[in-house]
Amino acid sequence: MPKWEVLDITFTANQNVASPYTANFYAIFTHSNGTVQQVPGFYNGNKEWVIRFSSSLEGNWKFTTYADLKKIHHKKGSVMVSSAATNNHGALVIPKNDPQNFYYEDGTPYFLLAFECDWLYALDYHNKKGLPKTEHLLNLLNQNGFNQVVMNVFSYDVSWTKDSKLKQHPEHVVWWSKRYFSFPWQ
């Protein structure tokens, strides 16, 4: 896999678990230079378990899984990490010598240009076949130099009485937020 990309390593366990979302599952990755990285795993439904791995170091990584489930406990494997793809500069970092600015891991300066889009979920609310409006908006943002979308991802319902017409159009319900989230893309 290329440096800074994401690799999903999946395992199947036909064993039923009472609470799969809280089950213990992780992997220890060890680079050939001795660097150790612990990566949490997660239950992905349909008896599938995933370790999502990414590396900023090129070279060979060996891993061993640790889990409450015997079927996926102590599985071993390796991942070879090659040089980064042309347009992948790594994660965003704040260097100690310049804490007022963002940079990519490879040292390339990062200029934040964000678009707030709390209603992104509603664009294709009634479309069960795809996300054409969402894809169109994200393509427009990308073409115009935006490199982040800021959106509400944790919300709760309000306690006051809502207009009864909202039952016919739930995509127009305004949820009040406690936290905002932004994510960069390239």
Short mmCIF file of C-alpha atoms in Angstrom, two decimals:
data_model
loop_
_atom_site.label_atom_id
_atom_site.label_comp_id
_atom_site.label_asym_id
_atom_site.label_seq_id
_atom_site.Cartn_x
_atom_site.Cartn_y
_atom_site.Cartn_z
CA MET A 1 0.00 0.00 0.00
CA PRO A 2 1.22 3.57 -0.60
CA LYS A 3 2.37 5.68 2.36
CA TRP A 4 -0.46 7.68 4.04
CA GLU A 5 -3.22 5.67 2.32
CA VAL A 6 -5.76 3.67 4.31
CA LEU A 7 -5.91 -0.11 4.23
CA ASP A 8 -8.82 -2.08 5.67
CA ILE A 9 -7.79 -5.54 6.85
CA THR A 10 -10.96 -7.57 7.33
CA PHE A 11 -11.64 -10.71 9.32
CA THR A 12 -14.78 -12.83 9.50
CA ALA A 13 -15.90 -14.47 12.71
CA ASN A 14 -19.05 -16.58 12.62
CA GLN A 15 -19.11 -16.49 16.39
CA ASN A 16 -21.98 -14.49 17.92
CA VAL A 17 -21.00 -11.78 20.37
CA ALA A 18 -23.45 -10.29 22.87
CA SER A 19 -22.09 -6.77 22.40
CA PRO A 20 -19.86 -6.63 19.28
CA TYR A 21 -19.46 -2.85 19.35
CA THR A 22 -17.77 -2.97 22.75
CA ALA A 23 -15.77 -6.17 22.20
CA ASN A 24 -12.00 -5.97 22.57
CA PHE A 25 -10.31 -6.04 19.14
CA TYR A 26 -7.06 -4.41 18.02
CA ALA A 27 -3.77 -5.12 16.28
CA ILE A 28 -0.17 -4.35 17.13
CA PHE A 29 1.87 -3.35 14.06
CA THR A 30 5.66 -3.45 14.25
CA HIS A 31 7.82 -1.78 11.59
CA SER A 32 11.12 -3.33 10.56
CA ASN A 33 12.88 -0.38 12.30
CA GLY A 34 11.18 -1.28 15.62
CA THR A 35 8.42 1.37 15.59
CA VAL A 36 5.24 0.01 17.19
CA GLN A 37 1.72 1.17 16.41
CA GLN A 38 -1.44 -0.09 18.14
CA VAL A 39 -4.50 0.13 15.89
CA PRO A 40 -8.02 -0.31 17.28
CA GLY A 41 -10.37 -2.51 15.30
CA PHE A 42 -14.14 -2.36 14.97
CA TYR A 43 -17.15 -4.48 14.21
CA ASN A 44 -18.52 -3.71 10.75
CA GLY A 45 -21.72 -5.77 10.85
CA ASN A 46 -22.42 -9.11 9.13
CA LYS A 47 -19.82 -10.83 11.36
CA GLU A 48 -17.04 -8.73 9.77
CA TRP A 49 -14.27 -7.16 11.86
CA VAL A 50 -11.94 -4.49 10.49
CA ILE A 51 -8.50 -3.13 11.35
CA ARG A 52 -8.02 0.21 9.52
CA PHE A 53 -4.30 0.80 9.07
CA SER A 54 -2.33 3.76 7.71
CA SER A 55 1.37 4.47 7.90
CA SER A 56 3.67 7.44 7.58
CA LEU A 57 6.67 5.09 7.35
CA GLU A 58 7.67 3.20 4.22
CA GLY A 59 8.79 -0.38 4.63
CA ASN A 60 7.55 -3.64 6.07
CA TRP A 61 5.06 -3.80 8.95
CA LYS A 62 4.13 -7.07 10.69
CA PHE A 63 0.96 -7.29 12.76
CA THR A 64 -0.76 -9.51 15.28
CA THR A 65 -4.43 -9.19 16.26
CA TYR A 66 -5.79 -9.37 19.79
CA ALA A 67 -9.49 -10.02 20.35
CA ASP A 68 -12.10 -11.40 22.68
CA LEU A 69 -13.18 -13.73 19.86
CA LYS A 70 -10.98 -16.79 19.34
CA LYS A 71 -11.55 -16.82 15.56
CA ILE A 72 -9.85 -13.45 15.09
CA HIS A 73 -7.42 -13.55 18.03
CA HIS A 74 -3.69 -13.85 17.33
CA LYS A 75 -3.95 -13.57 13.54
CA LYS A 76 -0.68 -12.55 11.92
CA GLY A 77 0.14 -10.76 8.71
CA SER A 78 2.31 -8.15 7.08
CA VAL A 79 1.88 -4.98 5.06
CA MET A 80 4.46 -3.50 2.71
CA VAL A 81 4.23 0.31 2.55
CA SER A 82 5.62 1.95 -0.59
CA SER A 83 6.23 5.63 -1.40
CA ALA A 84 3.28 8.03 -1.31
CA ALA A 85 0.99 8.68 -4.25
CA THR A 86 1.79 11.88 -6.15
CA ASN A 87 -0.93 14.07 -4.60
CA ASN A 88 -0.91 12.58 -1.10
CA HIS A 89 1.05 14.74 1.33
CA GLY A 90 -0.03 12.95 4.50
CA ALA A 91 -2.07 14.10 7.45
CA LEU A 92 -2.37 17.66 8.69
CA VAL A 93 0.10 18.56 11.43
CA ILE A 94 1.03 21.61 13.48
CA PRO A 95 4.81 21.83 13.68
CA LYS A 96 6.36 22.92 16.97
CA ASN A 97 8.46 25.59 15.22
CA ASP A 98 5.37 27.18 13.54
CA PRO A 99 2.30 26.49 15.75
CA GLN A 100 0.12 29.11 14.05
CA ASN A 101 0.01 27.22 10.74
CA PHE A 102 -1.01 23.85 9.38
CA TYR A 103 1.28 21.72 7.24
CA TYR A 104 1.02 18.30 5.69
CA GLU A 105 3.29 15.59 7.08
CA ASP A 106 5.68 15.98 4.14
CA GLY A 107 6.17 19.69 4.99
CA THR A 108 3.87 21.12 2.29
CA PRO A 109 2.00 24.19 3.65
CA TYR A 110 -1.75 23.76 4.08
CA PHE A 111 -4.19 26.61 3.56
CA LEU A 112 -7.60 25.99 5.11
CA LEU A 113 -10.54 26.99 2.92
CA ALA A 114 -13.72 25.51 4.41
CA PHE A 115 -17.39 25.44 3.49
CA GLU A 116 -20.03 24.88 6.18
CA CYS A 117 -22.61 22.40 5.02
CA ASP A 118 -24.76 21.24 7.95
CA TRP A 119 -27.53 20.19 5.57
CA LEU A 120 -25.37 17.88 3.48
CA TYR A 121 -27.38 14.90 4.77
CA ALA A 122 -30.58 16.31 3.24
CA LEU A 123 -29.44 16.82 -0.35
CA ASP A 124 -30.27 13.28 -1.45
CA TYR A 125 -32.56 12.38 1.44
CA HIS A 126 -35.24 10.79 -0.77
CA ASN A 127 -32.89 9.27 -3.34
CA LYS A 128 -32.38 5.59 -2.58
CA LYS A 129 -30.31 4.94 -5.72
CA GLY A 130 -27.41 7.33 -5.26
CA LEU A 131 -26.07 10.67 -4.09
CA PRO A 132 -26.05 12.82 -7.26
CA LYS A 133 -26.71 16.18 -5.56
CA THR A 134 -24.16 15.49 -2.84
CA GLU A 135 -21.53 14.41 -5.36
CA HIS A 136 -22.27 17.48 -7.50
CA LEU A 137 -21.86 19.86 -4.52
CA LEU A 138 -18.64 18.21 -3.34
CA ASN A 139 -17.22 18.32 -6.88
CA LEU A 140 -18.06 22.05 -7.12
CA LEU A 141 -16.37 22.71 -3.77
CA ASN A 142 -13.30 20.78 -4.85
CA GLN A 143 -13.13 22.55 -8.24
CA ASN A 144 -13.27 25.93 -6.47
CA GLY A 145 -10.39 25.23 -4.10
CA PHE A 146 -12.27 24.32 -0.92
CA ASN A 147 -10.34 21.70 1.01
CA GLN A 148 -12.62 21.14 4.01
CA VAL A 149 -16.28 20.70 4.76
CA VAL A 150 -17.50 21.69 8.21
CA MET A 151 -20.68 19.99 9.29
CA ASN A 152 -22.83 19.10 12.25
CA VAL A 153 -22.37 15.43 13.10
CA PHE A 154 -23.76 15.23 16.62
CA SER A 155 -27.21 16.56 17.16
CA TYR A 156 -30.27 16.10 19.29
CA ASP A 157 -33.94 16.80 18.86
CA VAL A 158 -35.48 19.93 20.33
CA SER A 159 -38.15 19.81 23.00
CA TRP A 160 -40.52 22.44 21.63
CA THR A 161 -43.50 21.61 19.41
CA LYS A 162 -42.66 21.35 15.72
CA ASP A 163 -44.82 22.20 12.74
CA SER A 164 -46.87 19.12 11.76
CA LYS A 165 -45.87 19.60 8.09
CA LEU A 166 -42.37 18.42 9.02
CA LYS A 167 -43.66 14.85 9.23
CA GLN A 168 -44.12 14.98 5.44
CA HIS A 169 -40.64 16.49 4.93
CA PRO A 170 -38.27 15.18 7.64
CA GLU A 171 -35.25 16.38 5.66
CA HIS A 172 -36.17 19.94 6.70
CA VAL A 173 -36.06 19.26 10.43
CA VAL A 174 -33.43 21.49 12.03
CA TRP A 175 -31.41 19.65 14.64
CA TRP A 176 -29.52 21.66 17.21
CA SER A 177 -25.88 20.86 17.52
CA LYS A 178 -23.50 20.34 20.41
CA ARG A 179 -20.40 19.81 18.29
CA TYR A 180 -19.10 20.53 14.81
CA PHE A 181 -16.73 18.42 12.78
CA SER A 182 -14.58 19.27 9.82
CA PHE A 183 -12.68 16.99 7.52
CA PRO A 184 -10.09 17.74 4.86
CA TRP A 185 -9.98 16.10 1.49
CA GLN A 186 -7.54 16.20 -1.38
#
